[in-house]
Coordinates of N, CA and C in Angstrom, one line a residue:
Chain A
M1 N -214.3 -63.4 -26.0 CA -214.0 -63.7 -27.4 C -212.7 -63.2 -27.7
S2 N -211.7 -64.0 -27.7 CA -210.3 -63.5 -28.0 C -210.0 -63.9 -29.4
I3 N -209.0 -63.2 -29.9 CA -208.6 -63.5 -31.3 C -207.6 -64.6 -31.2
K4 N -207.9 -65.6 -32.1 CA -207.1 -66.8 -32.1 C -206.6 -67.1 -33.5
A5 N -205.6 -68.0 -33.5 CA -205.0 -68.4 -34.8 C -204.9 -69.9 -34.9
C6 N -205.2 -70.4 -36.1 CA -205.1 -71.8 -36.3 C -203.7 -72.3 -36.2
T7 N -203.5 -73.4 -35.6 CA -202.1 -73.9 -35.4 C -201.5 -74.5 -36.7
K8 N -202.4 -74.8 -37.6 CA -202.0 -75.4 -38.9 C -201.8 -74.4 -40.0
C9 N -202.9 -73.7 -40.3 CA -202.8 -72.8 -41.4 C -202.6 -71.4 -41.0
N10 N -202.5 -71.1 -39.7 CA -202.2 -69.8 -39.1 C -203.3 -68.7 -39.4
L11 N -204.5 -69.1 -39.9 CA -205.6 -68.2 -40.1 C -206.0 -67.6 -38.8
I12 N -206.3 -66.3 -38.8 CA -206.8 -65.7 -37.6 C -208.3 -65.7 -37.5
T13 N -208.8 -66.1 -36.4 CA -210.3 -66.3 -36.3 C -210.6 -66.1 -34.8
T14 N -211.9 -66.0 -34.5 CA -212.3 -65.9 -33.2 C -212.9 -67.2 -32.7
E15 N -213.0 -68.1 -33.7 CA -213.6 -69.4 -33.3 C -212.7 -70.3 -32.5
E16 N -213.3 -71.3 -31.8 CA -212.5 -72.3 -31.1 C -211.8 -73.2 -32.0
R17 N -212.4 -73.5 -33.2 CA -211.8 -74.4 -34.2 C -211.7 -73.6 -35.4
C18 N -210.6 -73.9 -36.2 CA -210.3 -73.2 -37.4 C -211.4 -73.6 -38.5
P19 N -212.0 -72.6 -39.1 CA -213.1 -72.8 -40.0 C -212.7 -73.5 -41.3
V20 N -211.4 -73.5 -41.6 CA -210.8 -74.2 -42.8 C -210.3 -75.6 -42.4
C21 N -209.5 -75.7 -41.4 CA -208.9 -77.0 -41.1 C -209.7 -77.8 -40.0
D22 N -210.6 -77.1 -39.3 CA -211.3 -77.8 -38.2 C -210.4 -78.4 -37.1
I23 N -209.4 -77.7 -36.8 CA -208.5 -78.1 -35.7 C -208.5 -77.0 -34.6
P24 N -208.2 -77.3 -33.4 CA -208.3 -76.3 -32.3 C -207.3 -75.1 -32.7
T25 N -207.8 -73.9 -32.3 CA -207.0 -72.7 -32.5 C -206.3 -72.3 -31.2
S26 N -205.3 -71.4 -31.3 CA -204.5 -71.0 -30.2 C -204.5 -69.5 -30.0
T27 N -204.5 -69.1 -28.8 CA -204.4 -67.6 -28.5 C -203.0 -67.1 -28.5
N28 N -202.0 -68.0 -28.6 CA -200.6 -67.7 -28.5 C -200.1 -67.5 -29.9
W29 N -200.3 -66.4 -30.5 CA -199.7 -66.2 -31.8 C -199.1 -64.8 -31.9
S30 N -198.2 -64.5 -32.9 CA -197.6 -63.2 -33.0 C -197.4 -62.9 -34.5
G31 N -197.3 -61.7 -34.8 CA -197.1 -61.3 -36.2 C -198.4 -61.3 -36.9
L32 N -198.6 -60.4 -37.9 CA -199.9 -60.3 -38.6 C -199.6 -60.2 -40.1
L33 N -200.3 -61.0 -40.9 CA -200.1 -60.9 -42.3 C -201.5 -60.9 -42.9
I34 N -201.8 -59.8 -43.7 CA -203.1 -59.8 -44.3 C -202.9 -60.0 -45.8
I35 N -203.5 -61.1 -46.3 CA -203.4 -61.4 -47.7 C -204.7 -60.9 -48.4
I36 N -204.5 -60.0 -49.3 CA -205.7 -59.4 -50.0 C -205.8 -60.2 -51.3
D37 N -204.8 -60.4 -52.1 CA -204.9 -61.0 -53.4 C -203.9 -62.2 -53.4
P38 N -204.2 -63.4 -53.0 CA -203.3 -64.5 -52.9 C -202.7 -64.9 -54.3
E39 N -203.5 -64.6 -55.3 CA -203.0 -65.0 -56.7 C -201.8 -64.2 -57.1
R40 N -201.7 -62.9 -56.7 CA -200.7 -62.0 -57.2 C -199.6 -61.7 -56.1
S41 N -199.8 -62.3 -55.0 CA -198.9 -61.9 -53.9 C -197.7 -62.9 -53.8
D42 N -196.5 -62.4 -53.8 CA -195.3 -63.3 -53.6 C -195.3 -63.9 -52.3
I43 N -195.7 -63.1 -51.3 CA -195.7 -63.5 -49.9 C -196.6 -64.7 -49.7
A44 N -197.8 -64.6 -50.3 CA -198.8 -65.7 -50.2 C -198.2 -67.0 -50.8
R45 N -197.6 -66.8 -52.0 CA -197.0 -67.9 -52.7 C -195.9 -68.6 -51.8
E46 N -195.1 -67.8 -51.2 CA -194.0 -68.3 -50.4 C -194.6 -69.1 -49.2
L47 N -195.7 -68.7 -48.7 CA -196.2 -69.4 -47.5 C -197.3 -70.3 -47.9
N48 N -197.6 -70.5 -49.2 CA -198.6 -71.4 -49.7 C -200.0 -71.1 -49.2
I49 N -200.3 -69.8 -49.2 CA -201.6 -69.3 -48.8 C -202.5 -69.1 -50.1
N50 N -203.7 -69.7 -50.1 CA -204.6 -69.5 -51.3 C -205.9 -68.8 -51.0
I51 N -206.1 -68.6 -49.7 CA -207.4 -67.9 -49.3 C -207.0 -66.5 -48.7
P52 N -207.7 -65.5 -49.2 CA -207.5 -64.1 -48.6 C -207.9 -64.1 -47.2
G53 N -207.3 -63.4 -46.4 CA -207.6 -63.2 -45.0 C -206.4 -62.8 -44.1
E54 N -206.7 -62.9 -42.8 CA -205.6 -62.5 -41.9 C -204.9 -63.7 -41.4
Y55 N -203.7 -63.7 -41.3 CA -202.9 -64.8 -40.9 C -201.9 -64.3 -39.8
A56 N -201.5 -65.3 -38.9 CA -200.5 -65.0 -37.9 C -199.1 -65.5 -38.6
L57 N -198.1 -64.9 -38.1 CA -196.8 -65.4 -38.6 C -196.2 -66.5 -37.8
R58 N -196.6 -66.5 -36.5 CA -196.1 -67.6 -35.7 C -197.2 -68.0 -34.7
V59 N -197.5 -69.3 -34.6 CA -198.6 -69.7 -33.7 C -198.0 -70.9 -32.9
R60 N -198.4 -70.8 -31.6 CA -197.9 -71.9 -30.8 C -199.0 -72.6 -30.1
Chain B
M1 N -199.4 -62.6 -62.8 CA -198.7 -63.7 -62.1 C -197.2 -63.6 -62.2
E2 N -196.7 -62.6 -62.9 CA -195.2 -62.5 -63.0 C -194.6 -62.4 -61.7
D3 N -193.3 -62.8 -61.7 CA -192.7 -63.0 -60.4 C -192.2 -61.7 -59.7
S4 N -191.3 -60.9 -60.4 CA -190.6 -59.8 -59.8 C -191.4 -58.5 -59.9
I5 N -192.6 -58.6 -60.2 CA -193.4 -57.3 -60.5 C -193.8 -56.7 -59.2
N6 N -193.9 -57.5 -58.1 CA -194.3 -56.9 -56.9 C -193.1 -56.2 -56.1
S7 N -193.4 -55.0 -55.5 CA -192.5 -54.4 -54.7 C -193.0 -54.3 -53.3
I8 N -192.0 -54.2 -52.4 CA -192.4 -54.1 -51.0 C -192.0 -52.7 -50.5
Y9 N -193.0 -52.1 -49.8 CA -192.8 -50.8 -49.3 C -193.0 -50.9 -47.8
A10 N -192.2 -50.0 -47.1 CA -192.3 -49.9 -45.7 C -193.1 -48.6 -45.3
L11 N -194.1 -48.8 -44.5 CA -194.9 -47.6 -44.1 C -194.6 -47.4 -42.6
K12 N -194.5 -46.1 -42.2 CA -194.2 -45.8 -40.9 C -195.6 -45.6 -40.2
T13 N -195.7 -46.3 -39.0 CA -196.9 -46.1 -38.2 C -196.6 -45.7 -36.8
S14 N -197.6 -45.4 -36.0 CA -197.3 -45.1 -34.6 C -197.0 -46.5 -34.0
V15 N -196.1 -46.5 -33.0 CA -195.7 -47.8 -32.4 C -196.9 -48.3 -31.6
G16 N -197.2 -49.5 -31.7 CA -198.4 -50.2 -31.0 C -199.6 -50.2 -31.9
Q17 N -199.6 -49.4 -32.9 CA -200.8 -49.4 -33.8 C -200.7 -50.1 -35.1
E18 N -199.6 -50.9 -35.2 CA -199.2 -51.5 -36.5 C -200.4 -52.4 -37.0
K19 N -201.0 -53.2 -36.1 CA -202.0 -54.1 -36.5 C -203.3 -53.4 -36.9
N20 N -203.6 -52.4 -36.2 CA -204.8 -51.6 -36.5 C -204.6 -50.9 -37.8
V21 N -203.5 -50.3 -38.1 CA -203.2 -49.7 -39.3 C -203.3 -50.7 -40.5
A22 N -202.7 -51.9 -40.3 CA -202.7 -52.9 -41.3 C -204.2 -53.3 -41.7
R23 N -205.0 -53.4 -40.6 CA -206.4 -53.9 -40.9 C -207.2 -52.8 -41.6
M24 N -207.0 -51.5 -41.1 CA -207.7 -50.4 -41.8 C -207.2 -50.3 -43.2
L25 N -205.9 -50.4 -43.4 CA -205.3 -50.2 -44.7 C -205.9 -51.3 -45.7
A26 N -205.9 -52.6 -45.1 CA -206.4 -53.6 -46.0 C -207.9 -53.4 -46.4
R27 N -208.7 -52.9 -45.5 CA -210.1 -52.7 -45.8 C -210.2 -51.5 -46.8
K28 N -209.5 -50.5 -46.6 CA -209.6 -49.3 -47.5 C -209.1 -49.7 -48.9
V29 N -208.0 -50.5 -49.0 CA -207.4 -50.9 -50.2 C -208.4 -51.7 -51.0
K30 N -209.1 -52.6 -50.3 CA -210.1 -53.5 -51.0 C -211.2 -52.7 -51.6
D31 N -211.7 -51.7 -50.8 CA -212.8 -50.9 -51.3 C -212.4 -50.0 -52.5
S32 N -211.1 -49.5 -52.5 CA -210.7 -48.5 -53.5 C -210.1 -49.2 -54.7
G33 N -209.9 -50.5 -54.6 CA -209.3 -51.2 -55.8 C -207.9 -50.9 -56.1
I34 N -207.1 -50.4 -55.1 CA -205.7 -50.2 -55.4 C -205.0 -51.5 -55.3
E35 N -204.0 -51.7 -56.1 CA -203.3 -53.0 -56.2 C -202.3 -53.2 -55.0
V36 N -202.9 -53.6 -53.9 CA -202.0 -54.0 -52.8 C -202.4 -55.5 -52.6
N37 N -201.3 -56.3 -52.6 CA -201.6 -57.8 -52.5 C -201.5 -58.3 -51.1
A38 N -200.7 -57.7 -50.3 CA -200.6 -58.2 -48.9 C -200.1 -57.1 -48.0
V39 N -200.4 -57.2 -46.7 CA -199.9 -56.2 -45.7 C -199.3 -57.1 -44.6
L40 N -198.1 -56.8 -44.3 CA -197.3 -57.6 -43.3 C -196.9 -56.8 -42.1
V41 N -197.2 -57.4 -41.0 CA -196.8 -56.7 -39.7 C -195.9 -57.7 -38.9
P42 N -194.6 -57.6 -39.1 CA -193.7 -58.4 -38.4 C -193.6 -57.9 -36.9
E43 N -193.6 -58.9 -36.0 CA -193.6 -58.5 -34.6 C -192.3 -57.8 -34.2
S44 N -191.3 -58.2 -34.9 CA -189.9 -57.7 -34.5 C -189.6 -56.3 -35.1
L45 N -190.5 -55.8 -35.9 CA -190.4 -54.5 -36.5 C -191.4 -53.5 -36.0
K46 N -191.0 -52.8 -34.9 CA -192.0 -51.9 -34.2 C -192.1 -50.6 -35.0
G47 N -193.3 -50.2 -35.2 CA -193.5 -48.9 -35.9 C -193.6 -48.9 -37.4
Y48 N -193.6 -50.1 -37.9 CA -193.6 -50.2 -39.4 C -194.6 -51.3 -39.8
V49 N -195.3 -51.1 -41.0 CA -195.9 -52.2 -41.7 C -195.3 -52.3 -43.1
L50 N -195.2 -53.5 -43.6 CA -194.8 -53.7 -44.9 C -195.9 -54.0 -45.9
V51 N -195.9 -53.4 -47.0 CA -197.0 -53.5 -48.0 C -196.4 -54.1 -49.3
E52 N -197.1 -55.1 -49.8 CA -196.6 -55.7 -51.1 C -197.6 -55.2 -52.1
S53 N -197.1 -54.5 -53.1 CA -197.9 -54.0 -54.1 C -197.3 -54.1 -55.5
S54 N -198.1 -54.2 -56.5 CA -197.5 -54.3 -57.8 C -197.5 -52.9 -58.5
S55 N -198.0 -51.9 -57.8 CA -197.9 -50.5 -58.4 C -197.2 -49.6 -57.4
K56 N -196.8 -48.5 -57.8 CA -196.1 -47.6 -56.9 C -197.2 -47.0 -55.9
I57 N -196.8 -46.9 -54.7 CA -197.8 -46.4 -53.7 C -197.8 -44.9 -53.7
D58 N -198.9 -44.4 -53.8 CA -199.1 -42.9 -53.8 C -199.8 -42.5 -52.5
M59 N -199.0 -41.9 -51.6 CA -199.5 -41.6 -50.3 C -200.6 -40.5 -50.3
Q60 N -200.7 -39.8 -51.5 CA -201.7 -38.8 -51.6 C -203.1 -39.4 -51.8
N61 N -203.1 -40.7 -52.2 CA -204.4 -41.3 -52.4 C -205.2 -41.4 -51.1
P62 N -206.5 -41.1 -51.2 CA -207.3 -41.2 -50.0 C -207.3 -42.5 -49.3
A63 N -207.1 -43.6 -50.0 CA -207.1 -44.9 -49.4 C -206.0 -45.0 -48.4
F64 N -204.9 -44.2 -48.5 CA -203.8 -44.3 -47.5 C -204.0 -43.3 -46.4
K65 N -205.1 -42.6 -46.4 CA -205.4 -41.8 -45.3 C -206.0 -42.6 -44.1
V66 N -205.1 -43.1 -43.3 CA -205.5 -44.0 -42.2 C -204.9 -43.4 -41.0
P67 N -205.7 -43.3 -39.9 CA -205.1 -42.9 -38.6 C -203.9 -43.7 -38.2
H68 N -203.0 -43.0 -37.7 CA -201.7 -43.6 -37.2 C -200.7 -44.0 -38.3
L69 N -201.1 -43.7 -39.5 CA -200.2 -44.0 -40.6 C -199.4 -42.7 -40.8
R70 N -198.1 -42.8 -40.6 CA -197.3 -41.6 -40.7 C -196.6 -41.3 -42.0
G71 N -196.5 -42.3 -42.8 CA -195.9 -42.0 -44.1 C -195.1 -43.2 -44.6
I72 N -194.5 -43.0 -45.8 CA -193.8 -44.1 -46.5 C -192.3 -43.8 -46.3
V73 N -191.6 -44.9 -46.2 CA -190.2 -44.8 -46.1 C -189.6 -44.7 -47.5
E74 N -189.1 -43.5 -47.8 CA -188.5 -43.3 -49.1 C -187.1 -43.9 -49.2
G75 N -186.8 -44.4 -50.4 CA -185.4 -44.9 -50.5 C -185.2 -45.3 -52.0
K76 N -184.0 -45.2 -52.4 CA -183.6 -45.6 -53.8 C -183.9 -47.0 -54.1
N77 N -183.4 -47.9 -53.1 CA -183.6 -49.3 -53.4 C -184.8 -49.8 -52.6
A78 N -185.7 -50.5 -53.4 CA -186.8 -51.1 -52.7 C -186.4 -52.3 -51.9
I79 N -187.3 -52.7 -50.9 CA -187.0 -53.8 -50.1 C -187.1 -55.0 -50.9
T80 N -186.1 -55.9 -50.9 CA -186.2 -57.1 -51.7 C -187.0 -58.2 -51.0
F81 N -187.4 -59.1 -51.8 CA -188.3 -60.2 -51.2 C -187.4 -61.0 -50.3
E82 N -186.1 -61.1 -50.5 CA -185.3 -61.9 -49.7 C -185.3 -61.4 -48.2
E83 N -185.2 -60.1 -48.2 CA -185.2 -59.4 -46.9 C -186.5 -59.6 -46.1
V84 N -187.6 -59.7 -46.8 CA -188.9 -59.9 -46.2 C -189.1 -61.4 -45.7
K85 N -188.4 -62.3 -46.4 CA -188.6 -63.7 -46.1 C -188.2 -64.0 -44.7
R86 N -187.3 -63.3 -44.1 CA -186.9 -63.7 -42.8 C -187.9 -63.2 -41.7
F87 N -188.8 -62.3 -42.1 CA -189.9 -61.9 -41.2 C -191.0 -63.0 -41.3
L88 N -191.1 -63.7 -42.5 CA -192.2 -64.6 -42.7 C -192.0 -65.8 -41.8
K89 N -190.8 -66.2 -41.6 CA -190.5 -67.4 -40.8 C -189.7 -67.0 -39.6
P90 N -190.3 -66.4 -38.6 CA -189.5 -66.0 -37.5 C -188.9 -67.1 -36.8
E91 N -187.6 -66.9 -36.4 CA -186.9 -67.9 -35.7 C -187.4 -68.0 -34.3
P92 N -187.7 -69.2 -33.7 CA -188.2 -69.2 -32.4 C -187.2 -68.6 -31.4
I93 N -187.8 -67.9 -30.4 CA -186.9 -67.2 -29.4 C -186.0 -68.2 -28.7
I94 N -186.4 -69.4 -28.6 CA -185.7 -70.4 -27.8 C -184.3 -70.7 -28.5
A95 N -184.3 -70.6 -29.8 CA -183.1 -71.0 -30.5 C -181.9 -70.0 -30.1
S96 N -182.2 -68.9 -29.6 CA -181.1 -67.9 -29.3 C -180.8 -68.0 -27.8
I97 N -181.4 -68.9 -27.1 CA -181.1 -69.0 -25.6 C -180.1 -70.1 -25.4
Q98 N -179.2 -69.8 -24.6 CA -178.2 -70.9 -24.3 C -178.3 -71.2 -22.8
K99 N -177.8 -72.4 -22.5 CA -177.7 -72.8 -21.1 C -176.7 -71.8 -20.4
G100 N -177.0 -71.2 -19.3 CA -176.1 -70.4 -18.6 C -176.4 -68.9 -18.9
S101 N -177.3 -68.6 -19.9 CA -177.6 -67.2 -20.2 C -178.3 -66.5 -19.0
I102 N -178.0 -65.2 -18.9 CA -178.7 -64.4 -17.9 C -179.9 -63.8 -18.6
V103 N -181.1 -64.0 -18.0 CA -182.3 -63.5 -18.6 C -183.1 -62.7 -17.6
E104 N -184.0 -61.9 -18.1 CA -184.9 -61.2 -17.2 C -186.3 -61.7 -17.5
L105 N -187.1 -61.9 -16.5 CA -188.5 -62.3 -16.7 C -189.3 -61.1 -17.0
V106 N -190.1 -61.1 -18.1 CA -190.8 -60.0 -18.5 C -192.3 -60.1 -18.2
S107 N -192.8 -61.3 -17.7 CA -194.1 -61.4 -17.3 C -194.3 -62.5 -16.2
G108 N -195.4 -62.6 -15.7 CA -195.6 -63.6 -14.7 C -195.3 -63.1 -13.3
P109 N -195.4 -64.0 -12.3 CA -195.2 -63.5 -10.9 C -193.8 -63.1 -10.6
F110 N -192.8 -63.5 -11.4 CA -191.5 -63.1 -11.2 C -191.0 -62.0 -12.1
K111 N -192.0 -61.2 -12.6 CA -191.7 -60.1 -13.5 C -190.6 -59.2 -13.0
G112 N -189.6 -58.9 -13.8 CA -188.5 -58.0 -13.4 C -187.3 -58.7 -12.7
E113 N -187.5 -60.0 -12.3 CA -186.4 -60.7 -11.7 C -185.4 -61.2 -12.7
K114 N -184.1 -61.2 -12.3 CA -183.1 -61.8 -13.2 C -182.9 -63.2 -12.9
A115 N -182.6 -64.0 -13.9 CA -182.4 -65.4 -13.6 C -181.4 -66.0 -14.6
K116 N -181.0 -67.2 -14.2 CA -180.0 -67.9 -15.0 C -180.6 -69.1 -15.6
V117 N -180.4 -69.4 -16.9 CA -181.0 -70.5 -17.5 C -180.2 -71.8 -17.1
V118 N -181.0 -72.7 -16.6 CA -180.3 -74.0 -16.3 C -180.7 -75.1 -17.2
R119 N -181.9 -75.1 -17.8 CA -182.2 -76.1 -18.8 C -183.1 -75.6 -19.8
I120 N -183.1 -76.1 -21.0 CA -183.9 -75.6 -22.1 C -184.7 -76.8 -22.6
D121 N -186.0 -76.6 -22.8 CA -186.8 -77.7 -23.3 C -187.3 -77.1 -24.7
E122 N -186.7 -77.5 -25.7 CA -186.9 -76.9 -27.1 C -188.3 -77.3 -27.6
S123 N -188.7 -78.6 -27.4 CA -189.9 -79.0 -28.0 C -191.1 -78.3 -27.4
R124 N -191.1 -78.0 -26.0 CA -192.2 -77.3 -25.4 C -192.0 -75.8 -25.3
E125 N -190.9 -75.4 -25.8 CA -190.5 -74.0 -25.8 C -190.5 -73.4 -24.4
E126 N -190.0 -74.2 -23.5 CA -189.9 -73.8 -22.1 C -188.5 -73.8 -21.6
V127 N -188.2 -72.9 -20.6 CA -186.8 -72.9 -20.1 C -187.0 -73.0 -18.5
V128 N -186.0 -73.7 -17.9 CA -186.0 -73.8 -16.5 C -184.9 -72.8 -16.0
L129 N -185.4 -71.9 -15.1 CA -184.5 -70.8 -14.6 C -184.2 -70.9 -13.2
E130 N -183.2 -70.3 -12.8 CA -182.9 -70.2 -11.3 C -182.8 -68.7 -11.1
L131 N -183.6 -68.2 -10.2 CA -183.6 -66.8 -9.9 C -182.3 -66.4 -9.2
I132 N -181.6 -65.3 -9.7 CA -180.3 -65.0 -9.1 C -180.4 -64.4 -7.7
E133 N -181.4 -63.5 -7.5 CA -181.5 -62.8 -6.2 C -182.1 -63.7 -5.1
A134 N -182.7 -64.8 -5.5 CA -183.3 -65.7 -4.4 C -182.3 -66.2 -3.5
A135 N -182.6 -66.3 -2.2 CA -181.6 -66.9 -1.3 C -181.4 -68.4 -1.5
V136 N -182.5 -69.1 -1.8 CA -182.4 -70.5 -2.1 C -182.7 -70.7 -3.6
P137 N -181.8 -71.3 -4.3 CA -182.1 -71.5 -5.7 C -183.2 -72.5 -6.0
I138 N -184.3 -71.9 -6.5 CA -185.5 -72.8 -6.8 C -185.7 -72.8 -8.3
P139 N -185.8 -73.9 -8.9 CA -186.0 -73.9 -10.4 C -187.4 -73.5 -10.7
V140 N -187.5 -72.6 -11.7 CA -188.8 -72.0 -12.1 C -188.8 -72.3 -13.6
T141 N -190.0 -72.9 -14.0 CA -190.1 -73.2 -15.5 C -191.1 -72.2 -16.1
V142 N -190.6 -71.5 -17.1 CA -191.4 -70.5 -17.8 C -191.4 -70.8 -19.3
K143 N -192.4 -70.2 -20.0 CA -192.4 -70.2 -21.5 C -191.3 -69.3 -22.0
A144 N -190.8 -69.7 -23.2 CA -189.6 -68.9 -23.7 C -190.0 -67.4 -24.0
D145 N -191.3 -67.2 -24.3 CA -191.6 -65.8 -24.6 C -191.8 -64.9 -23.4
Q146 N -191.6 -65.5 -22.2 CA -191.8 -64.7 -21.0 C -190.4 -64.1 -20.5
I147 N -189.4 -64.4 -21.3 CA -188.1 -63.9 -20.8 C -187.4 -63.1 -21.9
R148 N -186.5 -62.3 -21.4 CA -185.7 -61.4 -22.3 C -184.2 -61.7 -22.0
I149 N -183.4 -61.9 -23.0 CA -182.0 -62.2 -22.8 C -181.2 -60.9 -22.4
I150 N -180.5 -61.0 -21.4 CA -179.6 -59.9 -21.0 C -178.2 -60.2 -21.4
Q151 N -177.8 -61.4 -21.1 CA -176.4 -61.7 -21.4 C -176.5 -63.1 -22.0
K152 N -175.9 -63.2 -23.2 CA -176.1 -64.5 -23.9 C -175.4 -65.7 -23.3
E153 N -174.2 -65.5 -22.9 CA -173.5 -66.7 -22.3 C -173.0 -66.4 -20.9
A154 N -172.9 -67.4 -20.1 CA -172.3 -67.3 -18.8 C -170.8 -67.1 -18.9
D155 N -170.2 -66.2 -18.1 CA -168.8 -66.0 -18.1 C -168.1 -67.2 -17.5

């Protein structure tokens, strides 16, 4: 069970498919961004993230 | 929802523990209700995590008692959002590689070998290398993240 990231929304998950986008995830990711409050975060707004959670900065 | 109310702070951590610190910090912050909106761990910034918060961070607060967290980076000027933006959209490694660059392989069966870049495949993020020390030049195709640039251009 490796940690994977969605290639579309960059959400970090352990699933084979992203629980949000339902597309295959990738083990090749780097950087970590934890969004706690997407409403108030400038970073979340910049990256169009609306769901709290862990995200990768770069996924291949 | 005001725009410039958030400040970004840099926290010093042990090298290699950035992600663990970020996860523990995120959990503690959620439980304690401190106003931290995001925790950022850029791969290129070893030993630091960046914290986006709308209030000043008080390191004395028990929520910031996290193993491997060494302290806050003090400074007169806060980190601007512009500076953080470049961490959010990291430039692919391949963009900085040129044909003829001398690189070192950092993983795989040829780890530690030096090689010259002969071809770059940007869409697949692959490079074709020729090992310098090999007697017969054999092209080797590797992913761009498996190499480290030693010399940017060929002389």
